Amino acid sequence: MQYISSRLSDDGVPAFGFGGDYNPEQWDPSVWVEDVALMAEAGVNLVSVGIFSWALLEPSEGEYEFGWLDSILDLLHSSGIRVDLANASASPPPWFSHKYPQSLPVTATGVRLGYGSRQAFCASSPDYRRAAAALTTAIVDRYASHPAVVMWHVHNEYGCHNQPCYCDESGAAFQRWLEHRYENLDALNAAWGTAFWSQHYYSFSEITPPRLSGTFVNPTHALDFARFSSDELLACFEAEAKIIRDRSPHPVTTNFMGFFMGLDKPLDYAAWAEQMDVVSNDHYLVAEDPRNFQDLAMNSDYVRGLAGGAPWILMEHSTSAVNWQPRNIAKVPGEMLRNAMQHVARGADAVLFFQWRAAEAGSEKFHSAMLPHSGTDSRVWREVVELGAALRSISELVGSRVSDAPVAIIHDADSRWASELDSHPSTDLSMMAETRLWHDALYRAQVTTDFRAATDDLSSYRAVIVPMQYLMTDAGADNIRAFAEAGGTVVVTYFSGIVDEDNHVRLGGYPGAFTDLLGVRIEEFYPLRENETTTLSRFGVGRIFSELGRSAGAEVLAEYAEGPTAGSPAVTRRAVGSGFAYYVGTSLSETGVLELLETIAIDADLAIADSPAGDLEIVRRSNGEDTWLFAINHGASAVSVTANGTDLLTGEATAGRLELRGGGVAVIRENRTTE
Ligand code: GAL
């Protein structure tokens, strides 16, 4: 990121990236001059160009038309605006899909999708891969040394609309992937448990993608297909990135979609992140969610983990409404600044939007933009200009990292996909909902949280939350146990550690991977009816799940007080080595989690704030010398914040307490205590 930050200004002083997707090809060239003048007015210094321009750049196979792109890059350069240049492989043109119809993706029901929207290709299609590589080569050869270009944008939101693909070409690629993974059919048959329902395979060529069948398909087959689908798209990225890296020193990225990568869009971002020169992410609020700012924080925390704690790029968010939700509610005044500052607080060093100028045609014409349909005499434009100024006023933070994140939440793509498969004890089981419940409690307690994989180094954390990590490898379970033994506090929730890497149940009592660590032995699940709750002896009620079992060495903090599981442990605690291991066998209410967090905080030596409203966001970044406190008030009433230092947004000094108005944001450079 530092490479990019220091190239955003002529003097090389690191700056926050500020700008968005710029699609000049949708406009007459006469508009471009106004675009660039207004970008300068708003302080835009970075735009993503060419993401959806394949059809204009390559009118027919192997014939390129770069004139308009030459002009726009020169124009941007003459105004000092830097470019994140796309390799344009995201959306093959109609001529391509028409010429190579077998490159179109196929659904699990066997329907071959049409073109006419975007991203209409199968990741395994040799025709697509060949054409994308040729286009990438042509673009990079032409623009690698263009002075406006500072980074490369490969594709766009891989997998958003076109995967997994179940066509025959995907099927053949899946067979090769399985041969590589298992080497022989005995291993595959064992891993998939094919003795069940007469599913034994005698040849790899018999194996198809897990297409719609009469009833549940083999769950390990389905899980492997998710793994394969992620790898297959990643191979597309790697091939295109290699072409770029062979020709240009600029960093390469592709924009992630945060947590938008469940079983329906399987992307193992932990594996993808290893292939990025800089991690970038897109985030859109769910407009109708009253705590969407917490969801934003959770996504940013996740992306920061993918970036290994280093600064990352917010590649897209919106100035106001989007166009693709059921009700596209506009942001209220000040909300965009709060959102942008949340991302920055949680590690972003660039704040970009989809998109620069609101479209007049096409499916996204009602999507907000930096420059709205109504032009510069508009609230959105004025707030965009203010945001540009705000980012300049805090530019001393560029390159700093989020400091003081004492808690990690475990999140593994494999576990999420496996947990989202069918034929489980209850359709109400949701790893993401449980993850969010715990992140929200920590957010309300003003505890910054990282996301880590189960096998990551956890030694810097005081507490680790394991929310519904249904699939747990031996290595992950060992790592989590070692963390507790070394003095950490672990909190494992229900439906964690149930299966191994092959999606086979760990026998001998639930939660198999963690029974010894937690000192509990669960023998049977009792999922609750829809919206049913069950009273606990402490921490309020349980929701979604309850269990029949007993303590096997753990202290019982709460038991089920009614129903078929009455007397079984619901919440337990066990001293392990010099740390602690908690088990939560049901989904607690928001207040129940907060109450339990108070107990956990004592064991984990965690400072937690008493913030019942849960709308004051407190996060710190540091560069090792200075520390900056972000205080973001999502509520309507003023709040008092402990702060000593200077608010970079207003220039005002605060000693002791800061009164932060409803909706207000402060970025305080904290006084150095040694001074
Ligand atoms: C993203 C996509 C953009 C734009 C945006 C609208 O998913 O990358 O191209 O479509 O959504 O919110």
PDB file of N, CA and C in Angstrom, residues 1 47 70 76 89 106 133 163 189 248 257 267 329 370 423 445 464 474 486 496 506 523 526 558 674:
ATOM      1  N   MET A   1       0.831  -1.214   0.000  1.00  0.00           N
ATOM      2  CA  MET A   1       0.000   0.000   0.000  1.00  0.00           C
ATOM      3  C   MET A   1       0.858   1.253   0.000  1.00  0.00           C
ATOM      4  N   VAL A  47      -8.454   6.898  -9.440  1.00  0.00           N
ATOM      5  CA  VAL A  47      -9.688   6.361 -10.037  1.00  0.00           C
ATOM      6  C   VAL A  47      -9.393   5.007 -10.685  1.00  0.00           C
ATOM      7  N   ASP A  70      -6.332   5.799 -24.332  1.00  0.00           N
ATOM      8  CA  ASP A  70      -5.134   6.662 -24.386  1.00  0.00           C
ATOM      9  C   ASP A  70      -5.516   8.083 -23.966  1.00  0.00           C
ATOM     10  N   LEU A  76      -6.243  12.375 -17.456  1.00  0.00           N
ATOM     11  CA  LEU A  76      -6.115  12.202 -15.999  1.00  0.00           C
ATOM     12  C   LEU A  76      -4.704  12.560 -15.554  1.00  0.00           C
ATOM     13  N   SER A  89     -11.028  -7.840 -17.676  1.00  0.00           N
ATOM     14  CA  SER A  89     -11.461  -9.220 -17.948  1.00  0.00           C
ATOM     15  C   SER A  89     -12.785  -9.581 -17.267  1.00  0.00           C
ATOM     16  N   VAL A 106     -23.175 -22.404 -16.199  1.00  0.00           N
ATOM     17  CA  VAL A 106     -24.364 -23.258 -16.088  1.00  0.00           C
ATOM     18  C   VAL A 106     -24.709 -23.410 -14.601  1.00  0.00           C
ATOM     19  N   ALA A 133      -6.420 -13.672 -21.078  1.00  0.00           N
ATOM     20  CA  ALA A 133      -4.959 -13.536 -21.046  1.00  0.00           C
ATOM     21  C   ALA A 133      -4.489 -12.643 -22.189  1.00  0.00           C
ATOM     22  N   GLN A 163     -20.593 -17.862 -10.355  1.00  0.00           N
ATOM     23  CA  GLN A 163     -20.069 -19.123  -9.853  1.00  0.00           C
ATOM     24  C   GLN A 163     -20.836 -19.558  -8.618  1.00  0.00           C
ATOM     25  N   ASN A 189     -13.251 -41.903  -2.030  1.00  0.00           N
ATOM     26  CA  ASN A 189     -14.440 -42.604  -1.515  1.00  0.00           C
ATOM     27  C   ASN A 189     -14.486 -42.564   0.002  1.00  0.00           C
ATOM     28  N   SER A 248       5.182  -5.265 -15.319  1.00  0.00           N
ATOM     29  CA  SER A 248       5.010  -3.988 -14.612  1.00  0.00           C
ATOM     30  C   SER A 248       5.337  -4.147 -13.135  1.00  0.00           C
ATOM     31  N   MET A 257     -15.228  -8.975  -1.646  1.00  0.00           N
ATOM     32  CA  MET A 257     -16.603  -8.588  -1.286  1.00  0.00           C
ATOM     33  C   MET A 257     -16.881  -8.881   0.185  1.00  0.00           C
ATOM     34  N   LEU A 267     -15.593 -18.320  -2.172  1.00  0.00           N
ATOM     35  CA  LEU A 267     -14.277 -17.718  -2.388  1.00  0.00           C
ATOM     36  C   LEU A 267     -13.551 -17.784  -1.060  1.00  0.00           C
ATOM     37  N   ILE A 329     -32.522   2.727   0.245  1.00  0.00           N
ATOM     38  CA  ILE A 329     -32.695   3.902   1.093  1.00  0.00           C
ATOM     39  C   ILE A 329     -31.434   4.763   1.026  1.00  0.00           C
ATOM     40  N   MET A 370     -20.387   9.778  -6.751  1.00  0.00           N
ATOM     41  CA  MET A 370     -19.779  10.969  -6.158  1.00  0.00           C
ATOM     42  C   MET A 370     -20.402  12.227  -6.775  1.00  0.00           C
ATOM     43  N   SER A 423     -29.276 -30.449   5.285  1.00  0.00           N
ATOM     44  CA  SER A 423     -29.518 -31.600   6.172  1.00  0.00           C
ATOM     45  C   SER A 423     -28.759 -31.490   7.497  1.00  0.00           C
ATOM     46  N   ALA A 445     -19.003  -3.084  23.404  1.00  0.00           N
ATOM     47  CA  ALA A 445     -18.072  -2.955  24.532  1.00  0.00           C
ATOM     48  C   ALA A 445     -16.817  -2.160  24.148  1.00  0.00           C
ATOM     49  N   VAL A 464     -10.117 -15.294  22.351  1.00  0.00           N
ATOM     50  CA  VAL A 464     -10.434 -15.790  21.008  1.00  0.00           C
ATOM     51  C   VAL A 464     -11.848 -16.351  21.035  1.00  0.00           C
ATOM     52  N   ASP A 474      -7.757 -30.774  12.933  1.00  0.00           N
ATOM     53  CA  ASP A 474      -6.980 -31.090  14.141  1.00  0.00           C
ATOM     54  C   ASP A 474      -6.006 -29.955  14.438  1.00  0.00           C
ATOM     55  N   ALA A 486      -1.727 -21.440  27.143  1.00  0.00           N
ATOM     56  CA  ALA A 486      -0.691 -20.417  27.341  1.00  0.00           C
ATOM     57  C   ALA A 486      -1.241 -19.163  28.023  1.00  0.00           C
ATOM     58  N   SER A 496     -19.806 -26.002  16.995  1.00  0.00           N
ATOM     59  CA  SER A 496     -18.400 -25.825  16.606  1.00  0.00           C
ATOM     60  C   SER A 496     -17.682 -27.159  16.770  1.00  0.00           C
ATOM     61  N   ARG A 506     -17.055 -35.882  14.287  1.00  0.00           N
ATOM     62  CA  ARG A 506     -16.062 -36.313  15.277  1.00  0.00           C
ATOM     63  C   ARG A 506     -16.818 -37.064  16.380  1.00  0.00           C
ATOM     64  N   GLU A 523     -24.516 -34.963  24.289  1.00  0.00           N
ATOM     65  CA  GLU A 523     -24.913 -36.188  23.596  1.00  0.00           C
ATOM     66  C   GLU A 523     -25.993 -36.004  22.552  1.00  0.00           C
ATOM     67  N   TYR A 526     -30.881 -30.391  20.639  1.00  0.00           N
ATOM     68  CA  TYR A 526     -32.314 -30.086  20.705  1.00  0.00           C
ATOM     69  C   TYR A 526     -32.558 -28.707  20.092  1.00  0.00           C
ATOM     70  N   ALA A 558     -24.343 -21.567  33.570  1.00  0.00           N
ATOM     71  CA  ALA A 558     -25.800 -21.514  33.366  1.00  0.00           C
ATOM     72  C   ALA A 558     -26.250 -22.857  32.829  1.00  0.00           C
ATOM     73  N   THR A 674       4.644  10.377  27.206  1.00  0.00           N
ATOM     74  CA  THR A 674       6.024  10.594  27.666  1.00  0.00           C
ATOM     75  C   THR A 674       6.411  12.066  27.610  1.00  0.00           C
TER      76      THR A 674
END
